[in-house]
Coordinates of C-alpha atoms in Angstrom, one line a residue:
X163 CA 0.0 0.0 0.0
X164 CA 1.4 3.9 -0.5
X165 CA 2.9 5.4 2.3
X166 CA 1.2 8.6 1.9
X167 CA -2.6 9.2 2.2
X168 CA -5.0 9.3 -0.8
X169 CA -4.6 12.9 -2.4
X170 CA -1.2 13.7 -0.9
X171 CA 2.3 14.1 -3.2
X172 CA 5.2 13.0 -1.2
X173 CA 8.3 15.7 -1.1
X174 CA 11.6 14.9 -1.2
X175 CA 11.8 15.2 2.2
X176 CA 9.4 12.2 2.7
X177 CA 9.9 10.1 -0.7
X178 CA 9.4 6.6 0.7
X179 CA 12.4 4.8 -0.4
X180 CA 12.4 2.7 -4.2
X181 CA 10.2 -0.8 -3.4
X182 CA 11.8 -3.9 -2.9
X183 CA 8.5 -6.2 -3.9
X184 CA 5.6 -4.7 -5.7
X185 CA 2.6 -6.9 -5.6
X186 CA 0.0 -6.3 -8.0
X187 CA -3.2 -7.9 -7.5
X188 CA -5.5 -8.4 -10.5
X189 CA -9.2 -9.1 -8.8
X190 CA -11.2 -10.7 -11.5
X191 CA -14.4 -9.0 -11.9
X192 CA -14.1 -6.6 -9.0
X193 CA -16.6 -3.8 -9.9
X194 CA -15.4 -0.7 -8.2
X195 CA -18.7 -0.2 -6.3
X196 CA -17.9 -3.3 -4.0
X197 CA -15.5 -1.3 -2.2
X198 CA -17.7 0.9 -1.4
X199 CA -20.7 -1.1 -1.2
X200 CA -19.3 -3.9 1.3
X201 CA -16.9 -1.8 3.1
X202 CA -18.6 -2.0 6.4
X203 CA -17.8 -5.5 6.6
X204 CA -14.3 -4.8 5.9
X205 CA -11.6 -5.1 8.6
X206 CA -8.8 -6.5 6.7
X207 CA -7.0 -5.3 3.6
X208 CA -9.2 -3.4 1.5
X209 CA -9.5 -1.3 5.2
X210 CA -6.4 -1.1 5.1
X211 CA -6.7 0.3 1.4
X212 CA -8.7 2.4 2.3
X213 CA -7.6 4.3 4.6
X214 CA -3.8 4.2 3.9
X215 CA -3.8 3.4 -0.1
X216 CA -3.9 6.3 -2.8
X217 CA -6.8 5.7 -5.2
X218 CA -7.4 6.6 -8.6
X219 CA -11.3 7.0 -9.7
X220 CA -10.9 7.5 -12.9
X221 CA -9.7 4.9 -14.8
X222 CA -11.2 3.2 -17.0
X223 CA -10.7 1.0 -19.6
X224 CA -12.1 1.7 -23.0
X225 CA -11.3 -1.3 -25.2
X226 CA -14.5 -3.3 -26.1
X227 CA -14.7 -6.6 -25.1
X228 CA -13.9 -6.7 -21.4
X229 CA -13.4 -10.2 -20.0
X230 CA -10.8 -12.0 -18.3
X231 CA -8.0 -12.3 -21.5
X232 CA -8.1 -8.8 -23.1
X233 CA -8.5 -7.3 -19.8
X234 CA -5.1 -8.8 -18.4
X235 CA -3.2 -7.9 -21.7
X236 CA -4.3 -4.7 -22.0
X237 CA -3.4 -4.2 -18.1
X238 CA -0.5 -5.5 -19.0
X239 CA 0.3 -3.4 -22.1
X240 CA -0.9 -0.5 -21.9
X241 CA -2.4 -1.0 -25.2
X242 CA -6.0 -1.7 -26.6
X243 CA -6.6 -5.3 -27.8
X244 CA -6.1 -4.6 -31.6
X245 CA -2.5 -4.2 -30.7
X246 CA -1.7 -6.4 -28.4
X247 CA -3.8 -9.2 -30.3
X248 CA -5.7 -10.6 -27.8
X249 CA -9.0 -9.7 -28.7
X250 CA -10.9 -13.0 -26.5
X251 CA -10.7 -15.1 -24.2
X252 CA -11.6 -17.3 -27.4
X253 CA -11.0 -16.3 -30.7
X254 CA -11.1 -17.2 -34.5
X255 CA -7.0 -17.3 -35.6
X256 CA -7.0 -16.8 -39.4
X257 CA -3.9 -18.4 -39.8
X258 CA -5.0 -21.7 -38.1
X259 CA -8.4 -21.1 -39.6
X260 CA -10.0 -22.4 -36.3
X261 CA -10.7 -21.0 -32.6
X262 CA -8.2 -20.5 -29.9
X263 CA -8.1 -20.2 -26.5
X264 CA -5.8 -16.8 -25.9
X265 CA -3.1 -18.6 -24.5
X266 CA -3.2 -21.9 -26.2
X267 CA 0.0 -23.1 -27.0
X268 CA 0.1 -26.4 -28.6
X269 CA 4.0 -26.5 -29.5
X270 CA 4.6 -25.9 -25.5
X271 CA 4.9 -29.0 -22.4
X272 CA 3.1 -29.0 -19.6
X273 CA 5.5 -28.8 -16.5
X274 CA 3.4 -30.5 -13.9
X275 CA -0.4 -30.9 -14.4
X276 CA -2.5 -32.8 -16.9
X277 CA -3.8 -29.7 -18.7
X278 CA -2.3 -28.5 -22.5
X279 CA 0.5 -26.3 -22.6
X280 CA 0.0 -22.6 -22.2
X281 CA 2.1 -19.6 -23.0
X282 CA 2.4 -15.6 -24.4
X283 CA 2.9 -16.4 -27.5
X284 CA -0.1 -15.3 -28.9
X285 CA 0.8 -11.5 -27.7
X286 CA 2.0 -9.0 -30.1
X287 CA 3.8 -6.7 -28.1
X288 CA 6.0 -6.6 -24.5
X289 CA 4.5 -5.7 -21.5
X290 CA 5.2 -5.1 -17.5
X291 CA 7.0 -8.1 -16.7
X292 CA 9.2 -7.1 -19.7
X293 CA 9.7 -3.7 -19.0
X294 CA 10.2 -4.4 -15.3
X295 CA 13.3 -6.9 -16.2
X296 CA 15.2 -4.3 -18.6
X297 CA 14.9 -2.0 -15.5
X298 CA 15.7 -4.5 -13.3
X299 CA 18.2 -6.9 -15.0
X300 CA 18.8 -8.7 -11.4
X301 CA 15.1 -8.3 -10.5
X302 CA 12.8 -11.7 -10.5
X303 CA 9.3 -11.4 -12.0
X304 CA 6.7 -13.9 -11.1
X305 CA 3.0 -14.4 -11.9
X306 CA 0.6 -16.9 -10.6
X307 CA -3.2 -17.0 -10.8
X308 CA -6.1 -19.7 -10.8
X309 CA -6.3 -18.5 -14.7
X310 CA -3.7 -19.6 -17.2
X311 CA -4.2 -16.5 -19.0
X312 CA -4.4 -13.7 -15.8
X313 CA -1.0 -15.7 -15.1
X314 CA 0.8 -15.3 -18.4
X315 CA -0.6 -12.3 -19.7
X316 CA 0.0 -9.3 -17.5
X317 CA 4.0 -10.6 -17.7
X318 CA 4.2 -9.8 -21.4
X319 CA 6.0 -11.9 -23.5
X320 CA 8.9 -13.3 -21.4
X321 CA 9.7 -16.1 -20.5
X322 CA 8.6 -15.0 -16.8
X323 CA 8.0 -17.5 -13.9
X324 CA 4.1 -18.4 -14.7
X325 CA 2.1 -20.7 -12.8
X326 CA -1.7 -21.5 -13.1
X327 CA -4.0 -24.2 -11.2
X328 CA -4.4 -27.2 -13.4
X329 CA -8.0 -28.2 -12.6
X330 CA -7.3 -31.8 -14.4
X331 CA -4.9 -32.5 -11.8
X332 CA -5.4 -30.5 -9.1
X333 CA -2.0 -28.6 -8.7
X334 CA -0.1 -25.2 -10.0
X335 CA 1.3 -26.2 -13.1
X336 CA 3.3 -23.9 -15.8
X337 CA 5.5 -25.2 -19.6
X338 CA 8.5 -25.0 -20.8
X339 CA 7.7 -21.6 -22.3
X340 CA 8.3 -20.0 -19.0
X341 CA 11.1 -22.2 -17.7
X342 CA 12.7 -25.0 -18.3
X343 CA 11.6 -27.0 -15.1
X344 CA 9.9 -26.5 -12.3
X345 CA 11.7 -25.1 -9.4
X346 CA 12.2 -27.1 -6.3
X347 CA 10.0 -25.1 -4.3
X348 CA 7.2 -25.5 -6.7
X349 CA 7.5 -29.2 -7.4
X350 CA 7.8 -29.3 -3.4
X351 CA 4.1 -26.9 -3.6
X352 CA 2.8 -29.9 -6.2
X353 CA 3.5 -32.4 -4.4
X354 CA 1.9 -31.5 -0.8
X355 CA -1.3 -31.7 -3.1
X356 CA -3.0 -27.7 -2.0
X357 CA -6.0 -29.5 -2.1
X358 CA -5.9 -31.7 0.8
X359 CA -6.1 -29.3 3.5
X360 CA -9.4 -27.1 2.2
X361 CA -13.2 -28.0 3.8
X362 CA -15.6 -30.0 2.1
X363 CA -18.2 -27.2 2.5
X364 CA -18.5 -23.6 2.0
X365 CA -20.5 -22.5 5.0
X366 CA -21.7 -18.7 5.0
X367 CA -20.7 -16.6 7.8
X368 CA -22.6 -13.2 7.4
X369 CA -26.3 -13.0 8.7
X370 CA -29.9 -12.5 7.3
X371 CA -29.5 -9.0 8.2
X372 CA -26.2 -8.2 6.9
X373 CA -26.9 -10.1 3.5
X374 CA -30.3 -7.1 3.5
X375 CA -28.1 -4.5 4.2
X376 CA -25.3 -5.3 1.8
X377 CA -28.2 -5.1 -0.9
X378 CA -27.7 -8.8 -1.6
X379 CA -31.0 -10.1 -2.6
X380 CA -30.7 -13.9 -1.4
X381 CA -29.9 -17.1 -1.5
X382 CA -30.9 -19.2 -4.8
X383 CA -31.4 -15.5 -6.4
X384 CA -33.3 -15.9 -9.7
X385 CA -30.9 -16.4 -12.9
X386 CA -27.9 -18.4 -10.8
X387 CA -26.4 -20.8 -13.1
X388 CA -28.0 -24.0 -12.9
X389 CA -25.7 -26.8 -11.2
X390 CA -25.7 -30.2 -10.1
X391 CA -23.6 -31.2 -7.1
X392 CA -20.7 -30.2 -6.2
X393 CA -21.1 -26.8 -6.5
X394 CA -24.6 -26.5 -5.1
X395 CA -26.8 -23.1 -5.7
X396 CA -27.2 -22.3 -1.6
X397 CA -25.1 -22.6 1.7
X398 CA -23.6 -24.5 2.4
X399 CA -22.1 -25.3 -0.6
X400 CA -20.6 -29.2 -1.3
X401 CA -17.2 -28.9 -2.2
X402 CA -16.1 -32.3 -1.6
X403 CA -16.3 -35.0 -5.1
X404 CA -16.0 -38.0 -6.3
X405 CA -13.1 -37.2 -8.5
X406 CA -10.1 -34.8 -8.1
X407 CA -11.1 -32.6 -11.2
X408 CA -14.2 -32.1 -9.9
X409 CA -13.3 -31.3 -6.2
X410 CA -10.7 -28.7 -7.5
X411 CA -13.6 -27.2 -9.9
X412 CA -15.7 -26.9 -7.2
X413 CA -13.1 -25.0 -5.0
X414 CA -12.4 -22.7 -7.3
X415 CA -16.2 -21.0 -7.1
X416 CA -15.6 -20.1 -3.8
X417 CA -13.2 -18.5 -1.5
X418 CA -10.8 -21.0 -1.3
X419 CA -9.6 -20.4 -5.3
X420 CA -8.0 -17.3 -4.1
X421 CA -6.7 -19.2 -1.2
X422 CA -5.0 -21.8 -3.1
X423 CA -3.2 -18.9 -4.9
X424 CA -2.2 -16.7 -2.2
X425 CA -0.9 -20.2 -0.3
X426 CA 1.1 -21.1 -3.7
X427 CA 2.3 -17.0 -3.8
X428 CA 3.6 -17.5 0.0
X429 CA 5.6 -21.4 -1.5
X430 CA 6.9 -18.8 -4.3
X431 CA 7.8 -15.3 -2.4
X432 CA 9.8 -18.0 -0.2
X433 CA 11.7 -20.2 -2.8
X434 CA 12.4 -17.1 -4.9
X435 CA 13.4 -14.9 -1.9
X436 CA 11.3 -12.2 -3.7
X437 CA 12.1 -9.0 -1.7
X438 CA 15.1 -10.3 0.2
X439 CA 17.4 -8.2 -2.0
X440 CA 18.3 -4.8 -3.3
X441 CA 16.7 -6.0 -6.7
X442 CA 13.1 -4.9 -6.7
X443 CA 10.7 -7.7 -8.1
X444 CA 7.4 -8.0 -9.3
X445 CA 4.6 -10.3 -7.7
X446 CA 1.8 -10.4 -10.2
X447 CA -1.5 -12.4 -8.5
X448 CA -4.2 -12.9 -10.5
X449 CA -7.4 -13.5 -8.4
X450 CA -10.1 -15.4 -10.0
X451 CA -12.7 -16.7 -7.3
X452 CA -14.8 -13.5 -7.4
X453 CA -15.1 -13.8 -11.1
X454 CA -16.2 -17.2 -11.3
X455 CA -18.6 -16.9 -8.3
X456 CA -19.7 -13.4 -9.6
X457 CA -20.5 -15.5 -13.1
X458 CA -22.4 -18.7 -11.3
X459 CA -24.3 -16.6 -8.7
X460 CA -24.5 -12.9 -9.6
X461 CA -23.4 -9.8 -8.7
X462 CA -25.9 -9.1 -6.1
X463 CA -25.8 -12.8 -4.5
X464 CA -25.0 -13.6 -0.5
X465 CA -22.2 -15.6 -2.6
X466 CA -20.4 -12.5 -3.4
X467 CA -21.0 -11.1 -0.6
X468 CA -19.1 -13.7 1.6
X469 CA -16.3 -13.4 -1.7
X470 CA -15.5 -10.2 -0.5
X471 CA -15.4 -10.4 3.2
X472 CA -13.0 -13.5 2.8
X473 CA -11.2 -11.8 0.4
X474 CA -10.5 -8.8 2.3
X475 CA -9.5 -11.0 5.4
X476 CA -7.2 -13.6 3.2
X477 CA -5.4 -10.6 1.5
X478 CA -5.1 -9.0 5.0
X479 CA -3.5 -12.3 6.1
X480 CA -0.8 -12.7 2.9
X481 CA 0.0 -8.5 3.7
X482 CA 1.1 -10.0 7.1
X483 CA 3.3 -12.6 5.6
X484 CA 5.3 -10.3 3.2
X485 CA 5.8 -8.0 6.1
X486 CA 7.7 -10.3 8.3
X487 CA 9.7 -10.8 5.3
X488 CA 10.2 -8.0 3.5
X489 CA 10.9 -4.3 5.0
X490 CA 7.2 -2.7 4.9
X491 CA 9.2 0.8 3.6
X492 CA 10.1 -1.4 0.5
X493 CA 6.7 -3.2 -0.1
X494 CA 4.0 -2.2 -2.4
X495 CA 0.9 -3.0 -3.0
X496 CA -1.5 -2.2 -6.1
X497 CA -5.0 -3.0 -6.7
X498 CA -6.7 -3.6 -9.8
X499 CA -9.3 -5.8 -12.2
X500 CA -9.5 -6.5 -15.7
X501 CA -13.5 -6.0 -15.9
X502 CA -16.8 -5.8 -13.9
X503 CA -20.0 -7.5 -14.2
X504 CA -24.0 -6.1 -14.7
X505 CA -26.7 -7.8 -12.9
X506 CA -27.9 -10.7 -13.6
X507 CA -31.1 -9.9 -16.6
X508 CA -33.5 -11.9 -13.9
X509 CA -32.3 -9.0 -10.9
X510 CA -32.4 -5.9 -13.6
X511 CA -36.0 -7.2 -14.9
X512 CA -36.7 -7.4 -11.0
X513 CA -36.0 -4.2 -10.3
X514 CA -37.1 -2.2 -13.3
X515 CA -34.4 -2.1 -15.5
X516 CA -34.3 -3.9 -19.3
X517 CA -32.3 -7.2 -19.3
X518 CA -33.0 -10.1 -20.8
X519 CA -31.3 -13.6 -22.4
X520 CA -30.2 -14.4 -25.7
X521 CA -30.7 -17.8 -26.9
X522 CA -27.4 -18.6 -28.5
X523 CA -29.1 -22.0 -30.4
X524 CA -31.0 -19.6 -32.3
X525 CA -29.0 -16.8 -33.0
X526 CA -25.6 -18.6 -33.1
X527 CA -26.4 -20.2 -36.9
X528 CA -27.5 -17.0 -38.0
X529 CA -24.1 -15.5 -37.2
X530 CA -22.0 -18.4 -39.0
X531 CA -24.1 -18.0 -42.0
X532 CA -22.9 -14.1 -41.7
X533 CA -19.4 -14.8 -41.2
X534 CA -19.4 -17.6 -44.0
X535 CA -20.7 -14.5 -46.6
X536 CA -18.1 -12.6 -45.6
X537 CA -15.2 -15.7 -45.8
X538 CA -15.8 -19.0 -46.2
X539 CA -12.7 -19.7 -44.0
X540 CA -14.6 -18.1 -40.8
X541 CA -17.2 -21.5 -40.7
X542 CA -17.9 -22.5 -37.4
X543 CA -16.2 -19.2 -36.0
X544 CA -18.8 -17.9 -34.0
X545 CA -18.9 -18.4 -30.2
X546 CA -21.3 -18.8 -27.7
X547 CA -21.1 -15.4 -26.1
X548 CA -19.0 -15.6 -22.9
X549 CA -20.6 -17.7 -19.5
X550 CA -19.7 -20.0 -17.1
X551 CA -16.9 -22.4 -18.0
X552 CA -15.3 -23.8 -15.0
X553 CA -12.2 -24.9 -17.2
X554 CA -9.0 -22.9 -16.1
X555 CA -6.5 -24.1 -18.0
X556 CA -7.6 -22.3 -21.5

């Protein structure tokens, strides 16, 4: 967090001293309202934040199709998708002539995991990780996120230190496109299986009256993606399963997604000794439990709700950590997120406001039979328009 209050312009005489670790944290889907809008349940980090942190209100990110891929890219860059090329999360590549996943990477191995390969490669242009090592030839950058792509694509091209949770398997996994082989400490990470240790239930912990008061409008809300078990649609939630795929699925629509990141980021601030040196690094932690809960149960859910309380406490936690290993005067923090969410069309009908579904089985074939007009090559190109998908490793 800045040293100085929100408003203020240090002097020379009070310049805080050049960062050892800068941690920037990527929410998924954090709509800038929640920080207002659940603060009173806030006694952790984004407390913290608030009343220590500098804020800037106005930003805002103008590129058109804001989900998790562009968003981290542009974040990243600095540029709008068009440049940077990563226009999806999913897209049409002409040269392939078929759709991709933004950081599909078939010519790369999996190091750990039993997902595809992944890498940057797909990105036209450098971004902060690469900027951040020409400034800081001795400095380490590292990214690690439940997401593939929020891992990768902030970095830039590389090769950084990636890592992303392999739902397959269960475990952080990168390829040989960001390092040759695992290190120790992350293999060590793998094999204490992260899974093993995390509840079989997601229990709620505000009340009635707090849910009211948040302006959550209940459990089971209309619209909520419909689910068998595990996950279920009202507390407590079933996390445990059958298979390992499906427990680590089910984890990661709920709190303890982010906590299997910021339990991985504490494995790699350790076995990197980020901080410990002159040499500033770069922590880049993409947090993706909000956005998946904020997709199955809405914006306005008790889910999200109890998201952002255990949130703020879990970040509030990992800020502890880093300070009992890194000098406070050299540690910085910056918030951020790649895109928001409306309300779900059921909740905006609810209340007044236009919202409604489309029905992709019907207008999907209309839009292939556009894009075949204008090339026959784009066949089969058009996607269903973005929703759940509990597969990370794309």
């Amino acid at each position: 967090m800045a040293p100085c209050a929100a408003g203020s312009t240090p002097t020379d005489a009070n310049e805080p001293p050049p960062p050892r670790l800068v941690v920037l944290l990527v929410v998924d889907q954090l709509r800038p309202d929640y920080l207002e809008r659940f603060a009173a349940k806030f006694d952790g980090f984004f407390a913290d934040l608030a009343r220590d942190g500098r804020w800037f209100t106005d930003a805002e990110q103008h590129h058109a199709l804001t989900v998790t891929a562009p968003g981290h890219a542009s974040l990243g860059t600095g540029r709008f998708p068009a440049h940077h090329g990563i226009v999806g999360n999913e897209f049409f590549d002409p040269a392939e002539k078929r759709i991709v996943a933004a950081v599909e990477d078939r010519s790369a191995r999996p190091l750990a995991g039993a997902g595809g390969g992944c890498s940057a490669a797909r990105l036209r242009t450098d971004g902060l990780g690469d900027w951040w090592r020409r400034a800081h030839p001795q400095g380490k950058v590292v990214g690690i996120s439940l997401k593939p792509r929020s891992a990768l694509l902030p970095l830039g091209q590389g090769p950084h230190l990636a890592f992303w949770f392999d739902d397959e398997s269960g475990v952080f996994a990168s390829s040989d496109r960001c390092m040759e082989a695992l290190p120790d400490w992350a293999a060590t990470a793998a094999a204490a299986d992260p899974l093993r240790e995390l509840p079989d239930q997601w229990e709620r912990r505000l009340a009635d009256d707090d849910y009211a008061a948040l302006g959550c409008t209940g459990d089971d809300e209309p619209g909520e993606a419909p689910t068998g078990r595990p996950p279920t649609r009202t507390f407590p939630h079933g996390l445990a399963a059958f298979s390992r795929s499906s427990r680590a699925a089910a984890l990661a629509v709920s709190p303890y997604g982010d906590r299997l990141v910021l339990d991985f980021a504490r494995a790699a601030v350790a076995g990197e000794a980020l901080g410990a040196d002159a040499s500033a690094d770069l922590l880049v932690l993409g947090l993706s439990a909000t956005d998946l809960i904020g997709h199955r149960h809405g914006p306005d859910s008790w889910e999200i709700a109890e998201q952002l309380v255990a949130l703020d406490r879990a970040l509030a936690e990992f800020a502890t950590f880093l300070a009992a290993r890194v000098d406070p005067a050299g540690l910085l923090f910056a918030l951020t997120s790649d895109h928001g969410i409306p309300p779900l069309p059921e909740v905006a009908t609810a209340r007044g406001a236009p919202g409604d579904r489309l029905d992709w089985t019907a207008l999907g074939p209309l839009v292939d039979r556009a894009l075949v007009a204008i090339d026959p090559a784009l066949a089969g190109a058009a996607l269903p328009l973005p929703g759940l998908g509990l597969r990370l490793d794309r």
